[in-house]
mmCIF file of C-alpha atoms in Angstrom:
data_model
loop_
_atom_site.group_PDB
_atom_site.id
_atom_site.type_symbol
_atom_site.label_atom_id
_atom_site.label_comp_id
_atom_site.label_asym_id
_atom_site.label_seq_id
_atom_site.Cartn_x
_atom_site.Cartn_y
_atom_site.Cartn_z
ATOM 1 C CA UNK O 1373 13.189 28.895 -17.601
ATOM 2 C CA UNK O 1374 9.795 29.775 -17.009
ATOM 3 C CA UNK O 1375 9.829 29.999 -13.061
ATOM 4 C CA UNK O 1376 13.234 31.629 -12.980
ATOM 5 C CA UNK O 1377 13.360 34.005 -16.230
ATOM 6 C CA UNK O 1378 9.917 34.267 -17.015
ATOM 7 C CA UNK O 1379 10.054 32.179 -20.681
ATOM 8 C CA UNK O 1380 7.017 30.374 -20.984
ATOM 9 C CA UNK O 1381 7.912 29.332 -24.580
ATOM 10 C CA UNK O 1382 9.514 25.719 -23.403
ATOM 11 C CA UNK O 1383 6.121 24.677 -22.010
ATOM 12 C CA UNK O 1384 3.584 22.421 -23.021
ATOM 13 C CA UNK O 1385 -0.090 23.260 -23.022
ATOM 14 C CA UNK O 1386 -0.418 20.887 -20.528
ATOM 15 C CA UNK O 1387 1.714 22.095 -17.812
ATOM 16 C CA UNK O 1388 0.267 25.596 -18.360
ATOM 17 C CA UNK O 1389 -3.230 24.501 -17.928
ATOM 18 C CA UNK O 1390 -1.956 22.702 -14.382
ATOM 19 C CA UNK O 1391 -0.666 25.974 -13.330
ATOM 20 C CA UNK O 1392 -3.889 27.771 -14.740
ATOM 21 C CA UNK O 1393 -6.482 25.688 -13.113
ATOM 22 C CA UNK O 1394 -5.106 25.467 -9.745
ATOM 23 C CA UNK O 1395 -4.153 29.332 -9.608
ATOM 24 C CA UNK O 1396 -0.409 28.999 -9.660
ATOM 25 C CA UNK O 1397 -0.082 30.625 -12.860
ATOM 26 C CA UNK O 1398 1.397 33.704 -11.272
ATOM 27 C CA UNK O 1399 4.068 31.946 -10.643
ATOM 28 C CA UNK O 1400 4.952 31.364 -14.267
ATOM 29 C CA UNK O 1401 4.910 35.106 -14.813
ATOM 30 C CA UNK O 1402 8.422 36.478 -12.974
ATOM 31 C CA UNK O 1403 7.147 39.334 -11.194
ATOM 32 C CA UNK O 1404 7.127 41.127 -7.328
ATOM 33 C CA UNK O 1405 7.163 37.013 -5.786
ATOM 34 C CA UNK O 1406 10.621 36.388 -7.435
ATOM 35 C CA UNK O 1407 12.347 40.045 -7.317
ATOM 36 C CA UNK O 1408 10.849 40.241 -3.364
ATOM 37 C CA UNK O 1409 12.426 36.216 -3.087
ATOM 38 C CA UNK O 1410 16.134 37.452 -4.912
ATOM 39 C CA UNK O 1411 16.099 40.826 -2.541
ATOM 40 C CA UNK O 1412 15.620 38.236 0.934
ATOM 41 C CA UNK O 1413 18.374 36.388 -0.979
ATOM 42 C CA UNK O 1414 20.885 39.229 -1.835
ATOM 43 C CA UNK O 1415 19.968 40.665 1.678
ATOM 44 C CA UNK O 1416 21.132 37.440 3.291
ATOM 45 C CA UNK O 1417 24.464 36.780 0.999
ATOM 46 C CA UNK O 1418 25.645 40.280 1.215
ATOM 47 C CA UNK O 1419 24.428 41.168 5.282
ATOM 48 C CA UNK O 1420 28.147 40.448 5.854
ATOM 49 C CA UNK O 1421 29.297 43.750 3.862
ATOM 50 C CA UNK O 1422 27.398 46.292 7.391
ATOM 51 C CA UNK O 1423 30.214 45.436 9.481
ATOM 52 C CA UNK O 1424 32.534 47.004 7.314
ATOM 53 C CA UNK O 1425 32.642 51.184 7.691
ATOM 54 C CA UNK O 1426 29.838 52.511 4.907
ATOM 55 C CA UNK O 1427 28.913 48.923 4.528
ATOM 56 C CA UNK O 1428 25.071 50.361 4.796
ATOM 57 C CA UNK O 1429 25.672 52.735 1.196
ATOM 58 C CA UNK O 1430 27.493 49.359 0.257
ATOM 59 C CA UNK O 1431 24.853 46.941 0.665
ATOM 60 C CA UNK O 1432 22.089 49.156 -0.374
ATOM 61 C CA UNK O 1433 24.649 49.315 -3.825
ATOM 62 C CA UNK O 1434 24.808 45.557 -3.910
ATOM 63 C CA UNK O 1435 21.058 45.221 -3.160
ATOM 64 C CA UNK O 1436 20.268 47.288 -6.264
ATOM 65 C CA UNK O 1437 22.642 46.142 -8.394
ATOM 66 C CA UNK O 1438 21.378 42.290 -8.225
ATOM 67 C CA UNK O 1439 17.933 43.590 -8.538
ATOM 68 C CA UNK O 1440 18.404 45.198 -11.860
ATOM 69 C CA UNK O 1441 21.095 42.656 -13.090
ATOM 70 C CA UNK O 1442 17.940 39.689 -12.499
ATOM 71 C CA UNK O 1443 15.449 42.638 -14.255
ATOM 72 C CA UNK O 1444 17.843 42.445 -17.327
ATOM 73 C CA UNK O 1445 18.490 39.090 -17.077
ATOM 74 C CA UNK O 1446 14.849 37.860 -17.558
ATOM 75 C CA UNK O 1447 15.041 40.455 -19.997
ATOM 76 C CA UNK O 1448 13.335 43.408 -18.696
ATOM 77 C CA UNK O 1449 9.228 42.132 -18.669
ATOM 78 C CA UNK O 1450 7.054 44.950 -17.905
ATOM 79 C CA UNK O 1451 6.018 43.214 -14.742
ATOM 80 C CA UNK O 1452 9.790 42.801 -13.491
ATOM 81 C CA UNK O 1453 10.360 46.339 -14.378
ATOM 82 C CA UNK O 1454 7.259 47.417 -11.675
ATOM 83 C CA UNK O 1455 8.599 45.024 -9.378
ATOM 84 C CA UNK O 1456 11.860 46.295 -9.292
ATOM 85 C CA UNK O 1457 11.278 49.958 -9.285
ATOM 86 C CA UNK O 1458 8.930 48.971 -6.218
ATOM 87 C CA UNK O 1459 11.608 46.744 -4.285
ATOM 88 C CA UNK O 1460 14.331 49.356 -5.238
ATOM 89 C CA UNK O 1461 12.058 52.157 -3.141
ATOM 90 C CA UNK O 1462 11.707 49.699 -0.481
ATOM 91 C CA UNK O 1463 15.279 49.098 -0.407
ATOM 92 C CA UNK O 1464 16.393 53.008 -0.347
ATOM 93 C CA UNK O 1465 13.467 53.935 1.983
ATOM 94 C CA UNK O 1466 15.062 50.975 4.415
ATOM 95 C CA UNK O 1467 18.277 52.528 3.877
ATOM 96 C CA UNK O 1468 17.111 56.256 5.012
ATOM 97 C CA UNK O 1469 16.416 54.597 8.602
ATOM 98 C CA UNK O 1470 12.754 55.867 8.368
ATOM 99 C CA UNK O 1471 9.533 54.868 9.014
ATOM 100 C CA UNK O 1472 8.423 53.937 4.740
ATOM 101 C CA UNK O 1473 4.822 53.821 3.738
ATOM 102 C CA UNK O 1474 4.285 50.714 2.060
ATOM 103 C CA UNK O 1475 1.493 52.251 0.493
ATOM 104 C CA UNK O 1476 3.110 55.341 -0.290
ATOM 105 C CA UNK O 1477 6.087 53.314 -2.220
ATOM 106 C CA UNK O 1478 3.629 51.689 -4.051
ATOM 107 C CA UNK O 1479 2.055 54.583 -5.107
ATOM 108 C CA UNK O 1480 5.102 56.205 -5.829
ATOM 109 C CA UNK O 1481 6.015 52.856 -7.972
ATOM 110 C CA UNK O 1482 2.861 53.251 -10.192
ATOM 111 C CA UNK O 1483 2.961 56.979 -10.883
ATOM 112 C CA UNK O 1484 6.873 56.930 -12.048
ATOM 113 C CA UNK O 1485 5.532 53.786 -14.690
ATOM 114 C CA UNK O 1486 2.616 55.766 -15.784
ATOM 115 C CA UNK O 1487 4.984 59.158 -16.187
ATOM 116 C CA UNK O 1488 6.515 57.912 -18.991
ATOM 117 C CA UNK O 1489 3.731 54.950 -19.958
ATOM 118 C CA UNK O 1490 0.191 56.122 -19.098
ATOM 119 C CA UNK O 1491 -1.411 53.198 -21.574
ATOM 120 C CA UNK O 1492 0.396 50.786 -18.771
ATOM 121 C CA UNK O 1493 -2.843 51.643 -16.911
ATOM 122 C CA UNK O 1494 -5.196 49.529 -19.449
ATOM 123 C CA UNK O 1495 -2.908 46.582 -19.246
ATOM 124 C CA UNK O 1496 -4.243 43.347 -17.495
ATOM 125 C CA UNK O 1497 -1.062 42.619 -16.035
ATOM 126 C CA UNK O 1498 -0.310 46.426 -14.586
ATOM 127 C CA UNK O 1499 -3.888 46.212 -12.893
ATOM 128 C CA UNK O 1500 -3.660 42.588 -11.445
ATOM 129 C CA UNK O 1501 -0.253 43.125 -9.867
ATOM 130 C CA UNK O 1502 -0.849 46.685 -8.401
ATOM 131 C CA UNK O 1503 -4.416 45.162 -7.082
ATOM 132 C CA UNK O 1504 -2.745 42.335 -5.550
ATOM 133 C CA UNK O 1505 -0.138 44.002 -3.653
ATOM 134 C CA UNK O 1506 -2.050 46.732 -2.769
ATOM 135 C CA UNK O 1507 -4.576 44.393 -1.400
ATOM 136 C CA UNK O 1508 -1.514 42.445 0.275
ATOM 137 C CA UNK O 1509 -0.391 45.259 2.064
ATOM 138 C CA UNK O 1510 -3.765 46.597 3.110
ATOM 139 C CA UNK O 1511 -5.067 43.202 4.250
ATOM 140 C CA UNK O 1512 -2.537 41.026 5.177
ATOM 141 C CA UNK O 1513 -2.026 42.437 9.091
ATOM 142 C CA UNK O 1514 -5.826 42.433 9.576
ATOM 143 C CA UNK O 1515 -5.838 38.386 8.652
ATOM 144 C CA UNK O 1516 -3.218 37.615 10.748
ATOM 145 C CA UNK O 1517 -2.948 40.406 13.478
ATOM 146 C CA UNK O 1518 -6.663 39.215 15.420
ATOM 147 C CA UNK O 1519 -5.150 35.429 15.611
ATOM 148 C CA UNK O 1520 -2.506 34.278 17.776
ATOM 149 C CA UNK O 1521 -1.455 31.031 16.670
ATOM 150 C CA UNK O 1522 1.442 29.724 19.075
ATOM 151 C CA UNK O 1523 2.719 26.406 16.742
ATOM 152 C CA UNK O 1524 5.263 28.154 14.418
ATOM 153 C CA UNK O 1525 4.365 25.939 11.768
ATOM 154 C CA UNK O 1526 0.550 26.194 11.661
ATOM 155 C CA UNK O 1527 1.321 30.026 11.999
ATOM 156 C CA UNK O 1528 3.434 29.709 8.693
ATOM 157 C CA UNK O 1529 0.262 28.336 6.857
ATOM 158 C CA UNK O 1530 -2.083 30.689 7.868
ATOM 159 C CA UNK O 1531 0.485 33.731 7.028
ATOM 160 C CA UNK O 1532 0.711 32.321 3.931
ATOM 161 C CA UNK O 1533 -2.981 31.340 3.679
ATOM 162 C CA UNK O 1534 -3.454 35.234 4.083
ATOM 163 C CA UNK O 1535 -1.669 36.459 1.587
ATOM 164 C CA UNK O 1536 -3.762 34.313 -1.024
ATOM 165 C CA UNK O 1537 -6.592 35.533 0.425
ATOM 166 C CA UNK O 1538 -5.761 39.274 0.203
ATOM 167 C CA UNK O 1539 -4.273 39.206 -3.166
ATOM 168 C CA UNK O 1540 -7.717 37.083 -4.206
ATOM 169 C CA UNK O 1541 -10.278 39.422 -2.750
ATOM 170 C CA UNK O 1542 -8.077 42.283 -4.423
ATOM 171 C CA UNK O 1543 -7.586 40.738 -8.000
ATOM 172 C CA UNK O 1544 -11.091 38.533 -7.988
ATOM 173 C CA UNK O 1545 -13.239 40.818 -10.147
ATOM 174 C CA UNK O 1546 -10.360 41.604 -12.719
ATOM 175 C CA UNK O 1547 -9.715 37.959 -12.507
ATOM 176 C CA UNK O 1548 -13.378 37.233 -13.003
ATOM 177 C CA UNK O 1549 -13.960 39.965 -16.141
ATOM 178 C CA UNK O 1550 -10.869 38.975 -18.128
ATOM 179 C CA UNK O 1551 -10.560 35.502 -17.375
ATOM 180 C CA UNK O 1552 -14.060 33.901 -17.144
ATOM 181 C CA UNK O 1553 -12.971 31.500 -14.524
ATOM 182 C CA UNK O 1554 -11.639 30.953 -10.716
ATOM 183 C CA UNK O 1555 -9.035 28.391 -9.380
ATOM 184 C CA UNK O 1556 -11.802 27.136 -6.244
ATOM 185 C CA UNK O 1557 -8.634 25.245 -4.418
ATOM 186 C CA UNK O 1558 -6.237 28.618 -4.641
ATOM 187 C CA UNK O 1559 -5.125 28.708 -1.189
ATOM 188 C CA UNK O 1560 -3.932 24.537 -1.259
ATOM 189 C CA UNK O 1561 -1.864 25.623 -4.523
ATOM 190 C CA UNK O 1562 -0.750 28.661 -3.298
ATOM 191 C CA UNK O 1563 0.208 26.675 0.499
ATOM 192 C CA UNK O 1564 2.249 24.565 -2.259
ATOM 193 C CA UNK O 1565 3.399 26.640 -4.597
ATOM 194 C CA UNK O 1566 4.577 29.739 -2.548
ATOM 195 C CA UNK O 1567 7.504 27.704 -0.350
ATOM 196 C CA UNK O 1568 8.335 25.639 -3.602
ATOM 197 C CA UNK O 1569 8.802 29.129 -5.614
ATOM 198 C CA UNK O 1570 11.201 30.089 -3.419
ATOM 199 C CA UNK O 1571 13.780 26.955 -2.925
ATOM 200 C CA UNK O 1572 13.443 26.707 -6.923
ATOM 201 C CA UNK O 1573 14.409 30.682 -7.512
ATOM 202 C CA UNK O 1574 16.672 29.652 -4.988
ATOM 203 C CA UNK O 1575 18.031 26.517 -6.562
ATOM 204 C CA UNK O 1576 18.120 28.182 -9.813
ATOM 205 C CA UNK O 1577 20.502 30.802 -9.158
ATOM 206 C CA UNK O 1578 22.642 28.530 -7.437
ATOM 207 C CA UNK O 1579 22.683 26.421 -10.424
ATOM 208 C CA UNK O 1580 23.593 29.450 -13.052
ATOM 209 C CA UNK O 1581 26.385 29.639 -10.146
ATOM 210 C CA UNK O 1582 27.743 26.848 -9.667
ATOM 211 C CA UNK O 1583 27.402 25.486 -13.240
ATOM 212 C CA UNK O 1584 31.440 25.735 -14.130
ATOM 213 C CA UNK O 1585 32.286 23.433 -11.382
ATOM 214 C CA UNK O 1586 32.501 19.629 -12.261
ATOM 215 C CA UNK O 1587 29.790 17.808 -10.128
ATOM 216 C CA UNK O 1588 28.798 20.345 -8.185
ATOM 217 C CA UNK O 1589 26.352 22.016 -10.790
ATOM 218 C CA UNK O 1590 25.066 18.628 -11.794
ATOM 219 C CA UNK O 1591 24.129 18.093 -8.297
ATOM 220 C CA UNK O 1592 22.454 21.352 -8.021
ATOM 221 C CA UNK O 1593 20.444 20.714 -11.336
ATOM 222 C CA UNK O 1594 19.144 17.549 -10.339
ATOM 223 C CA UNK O 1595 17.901 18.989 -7.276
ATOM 224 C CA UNK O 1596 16.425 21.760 -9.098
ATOM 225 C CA UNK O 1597 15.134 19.209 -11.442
ATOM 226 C CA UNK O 1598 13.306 17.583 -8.691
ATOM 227 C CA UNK O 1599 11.879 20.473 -7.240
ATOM 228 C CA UNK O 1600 10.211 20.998 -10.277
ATOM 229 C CA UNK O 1601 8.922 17.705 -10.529
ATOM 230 C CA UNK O 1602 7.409 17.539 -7.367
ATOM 231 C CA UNK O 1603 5.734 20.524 -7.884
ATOM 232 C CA UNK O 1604 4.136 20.111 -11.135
ATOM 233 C CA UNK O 1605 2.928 16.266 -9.539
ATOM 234 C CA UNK O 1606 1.661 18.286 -6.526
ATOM 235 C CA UNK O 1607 -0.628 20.846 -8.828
ATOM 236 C CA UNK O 1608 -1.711 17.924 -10.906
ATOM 237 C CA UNK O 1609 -2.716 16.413 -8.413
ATOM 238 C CA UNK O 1610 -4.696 19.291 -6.696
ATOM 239 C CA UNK O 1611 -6.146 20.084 -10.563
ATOM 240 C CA UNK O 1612 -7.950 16.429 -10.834
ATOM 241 C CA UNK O 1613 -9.649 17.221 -7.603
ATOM 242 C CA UNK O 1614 -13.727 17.779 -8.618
ATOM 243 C CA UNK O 1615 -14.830 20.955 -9.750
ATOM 244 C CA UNK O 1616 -11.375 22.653 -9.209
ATOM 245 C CA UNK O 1617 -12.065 25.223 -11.856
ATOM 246 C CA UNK O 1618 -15.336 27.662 -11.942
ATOM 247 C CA UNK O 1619 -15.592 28.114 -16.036
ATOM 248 C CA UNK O 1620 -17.988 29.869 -18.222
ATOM 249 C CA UNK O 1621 -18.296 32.857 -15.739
ATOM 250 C CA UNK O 1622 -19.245 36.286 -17.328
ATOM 251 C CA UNK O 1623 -18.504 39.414 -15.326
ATOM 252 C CA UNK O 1624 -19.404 42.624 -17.476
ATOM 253 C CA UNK O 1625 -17.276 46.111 -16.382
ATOM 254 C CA UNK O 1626 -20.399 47.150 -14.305
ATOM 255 C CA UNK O 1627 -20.319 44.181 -12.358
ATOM 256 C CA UNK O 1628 -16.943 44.492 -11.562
ATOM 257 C CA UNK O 1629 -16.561 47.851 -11.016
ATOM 258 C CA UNK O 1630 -19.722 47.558 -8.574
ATOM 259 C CA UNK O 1631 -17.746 44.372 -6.682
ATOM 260 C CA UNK O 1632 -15.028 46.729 -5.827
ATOM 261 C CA UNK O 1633 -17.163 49.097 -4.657
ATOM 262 C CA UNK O 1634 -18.652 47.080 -2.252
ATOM 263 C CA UNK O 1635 -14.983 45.502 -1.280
ATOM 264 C CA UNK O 1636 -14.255 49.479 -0.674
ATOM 265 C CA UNK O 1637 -17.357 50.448 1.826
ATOM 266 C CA UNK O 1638 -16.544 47.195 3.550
ATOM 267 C CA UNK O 1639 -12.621 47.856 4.060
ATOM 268 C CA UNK O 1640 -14.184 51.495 5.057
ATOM 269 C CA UNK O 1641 -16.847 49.846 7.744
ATOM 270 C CA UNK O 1642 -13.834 48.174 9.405
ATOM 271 C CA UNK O 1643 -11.954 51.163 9.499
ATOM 272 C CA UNK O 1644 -14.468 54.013 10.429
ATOM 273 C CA UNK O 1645 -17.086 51.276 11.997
ATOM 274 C CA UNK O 1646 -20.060 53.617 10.369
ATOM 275 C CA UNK O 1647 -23.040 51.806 9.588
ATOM 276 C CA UNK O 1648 -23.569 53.611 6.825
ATOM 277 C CA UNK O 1649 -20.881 51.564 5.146
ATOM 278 C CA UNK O 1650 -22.303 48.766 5.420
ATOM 279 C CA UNK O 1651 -25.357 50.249 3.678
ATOM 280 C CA UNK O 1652 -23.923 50.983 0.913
ATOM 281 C CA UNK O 1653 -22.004 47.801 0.592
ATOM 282 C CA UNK O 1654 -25.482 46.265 0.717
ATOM 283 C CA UNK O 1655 -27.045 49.442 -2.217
ATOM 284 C CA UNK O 1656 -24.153 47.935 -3.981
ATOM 285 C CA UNK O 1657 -24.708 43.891 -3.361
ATOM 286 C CA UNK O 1658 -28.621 44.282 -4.643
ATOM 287 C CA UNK O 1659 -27.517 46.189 -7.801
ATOM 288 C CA UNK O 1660 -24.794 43.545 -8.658
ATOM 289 C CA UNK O 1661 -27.486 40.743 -8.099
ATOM 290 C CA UNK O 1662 -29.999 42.937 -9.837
ATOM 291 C CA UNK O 1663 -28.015 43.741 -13.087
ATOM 292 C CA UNK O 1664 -26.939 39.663 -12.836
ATOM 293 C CA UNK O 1665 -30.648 38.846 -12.790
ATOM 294 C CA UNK O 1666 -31.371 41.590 -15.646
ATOM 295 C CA UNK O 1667 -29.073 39.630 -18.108
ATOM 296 C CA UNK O 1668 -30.051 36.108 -16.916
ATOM 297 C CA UNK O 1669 -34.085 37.329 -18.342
ATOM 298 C CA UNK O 1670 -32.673 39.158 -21.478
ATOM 299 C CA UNK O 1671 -30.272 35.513 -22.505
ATOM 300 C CA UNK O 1672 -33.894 33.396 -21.488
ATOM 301 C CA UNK O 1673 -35.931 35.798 -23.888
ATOM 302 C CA UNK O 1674 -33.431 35.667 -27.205
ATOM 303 C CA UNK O 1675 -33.039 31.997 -26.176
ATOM 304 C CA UNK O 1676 -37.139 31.861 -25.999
ATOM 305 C CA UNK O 1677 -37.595 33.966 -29.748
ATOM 306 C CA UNK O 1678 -34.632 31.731 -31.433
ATOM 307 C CA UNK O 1679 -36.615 28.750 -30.168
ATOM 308 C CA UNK O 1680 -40.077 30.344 -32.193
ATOM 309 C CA UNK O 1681 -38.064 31.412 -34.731
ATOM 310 C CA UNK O 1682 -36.721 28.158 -35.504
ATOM 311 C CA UNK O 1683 -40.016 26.855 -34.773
ATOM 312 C CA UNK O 1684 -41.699 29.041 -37.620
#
């Protein structure tokens, strides 16, 4: 339920501090990974329907009718409703036959939400998403573009390897000012989690399918049902691992504000390969360290006067 529809309300505290501490909670939360895994899905079952005459108009129907019938199925979360206003640009902007900004749909995405929510901006989970896939989409082909890796498979693990590590260094200070905390073995849970999500959305939807028929659905829920176990064993397993969670970590709004500022003039360097850039990445490194070291000496001096106070 939680993986497939979003409910979280059937877990235990346990299995949500598994997916918490190794940084597969995302996961939990239905979002832009499970409407982008049931478009790939609907793509592939209904491909069939563009050898028919219009069977382009029909598919792109088809494609945007199962991505709003799963956005009302899991009962229309704010983050599925992003997701699928995003995916259903995508879709229409593949249909047109032109070249489509993924940037620009994005964009496009977040200023229809905020036209009729603008508070949506001041939610964690608006922010965290849009950061990640921005991030994603920006970073992604300059991870894996340099490398030419010839084994398929190892290529498969970096490419997948990359997309944690864009969506982290896009989502790390909001992660680090709300949160308090960061998942140090992300990219083995995410190597883990991201194929698993996929044969389990997968799985799932076969099994809501194929329920009715004697056997058949039974066969598909146990396999679903060991999906899920080997999963949850697998992040267990990567959460006992020592010091798999960074706790206790306070990142003011200055701090984090000034992280993404130096994220920006290094993006910027890379692009424009100015110098200056990289000064200002560094301006902006020194101040973070400097405001850091600021509240380190005011927490020593109240924790130096409660000491003589108590002392008195």
């Amino acid at each position: 339920a939680a993986l497939l529809l979003g409910d979280k309300q059937l877990l235990d505290t346990e299995v949500q501090a598994i997916y918490q501490d190794t940084g597969a909670m995302h996961v939990l939360a239905v979002s832009g990974l499970h409407v982008g895994i049931v478009m790939m899905i609907l793509g592939f079952v209904f491909s069939f329907v563009n050898r028919f005459k219009y069977g382009a108009v029909l598919h792109l129907l088809l494609m945007l009718i199962g991505i709003w019938s799963f956005a009302l199925l899991t009962g229309m979360a704010p983050s599925v409703f992003r997701s699928s206003v995003t995916f259903s640009l995508i879709a229409i902007g593949k249909h047109s036959n032109r070249n489509v900004s993924s940037l620009n749909v994005v964009a496009a995405s977040a200023g229809f939400l905020l036209f009729f929510n603008p508070l949506l901006l001041f939610q964690v989970g608006f922010q965290l998403s849009y950061m990640a896939v921005i991030a994603i989409i920006y970073l992604y082909p300059k991870l894996t573009e340099p490398l030419l890796i010839e084994n398929k498979y190892l290529d498969k693990i970096w490419q997948i390897s990359a997309v944690s590590i864009a969506a982290t260094i896009g989502t790390l200070p909001l992660t680090l000012h709300y949160f308090n905390q960061f998942p140090v073995y992300f990219l083995l849970s995410n190597l883990l989690v991201a194929p698993a999500a996929y044969f389990i959305i997968s799985c799932g939807i076969a099994t809501f399918v194929f329920s009715p028929i004697p056997y058949l659905g039974d066969l598909v829920g146990l396999v679903l049902r060991w999906m899920i176990w080997l999963l949850n064993k697998g992040l267990s397993l990567i959460q006992a691992l020592p010091f798999s969670v960074a706790e206790g970590i306070y990142f003011p709004n200055l701090e984090m504000w000034l992280t993404y500022l130096m994220i920006l003039f290094v993006l910027l360097f890379m692009r424009l390969n100015s110098a200056k850039m990289i000064s200002l990445s560094l301006v902006c490194l020194c101040l973070l360290f400097g405001n850091q070291a600021y509240r380190k000496k005011e927490a020593y001096q109240k924790a130096i006067f409660s000491i003589y106070l108590l002392a008195v």
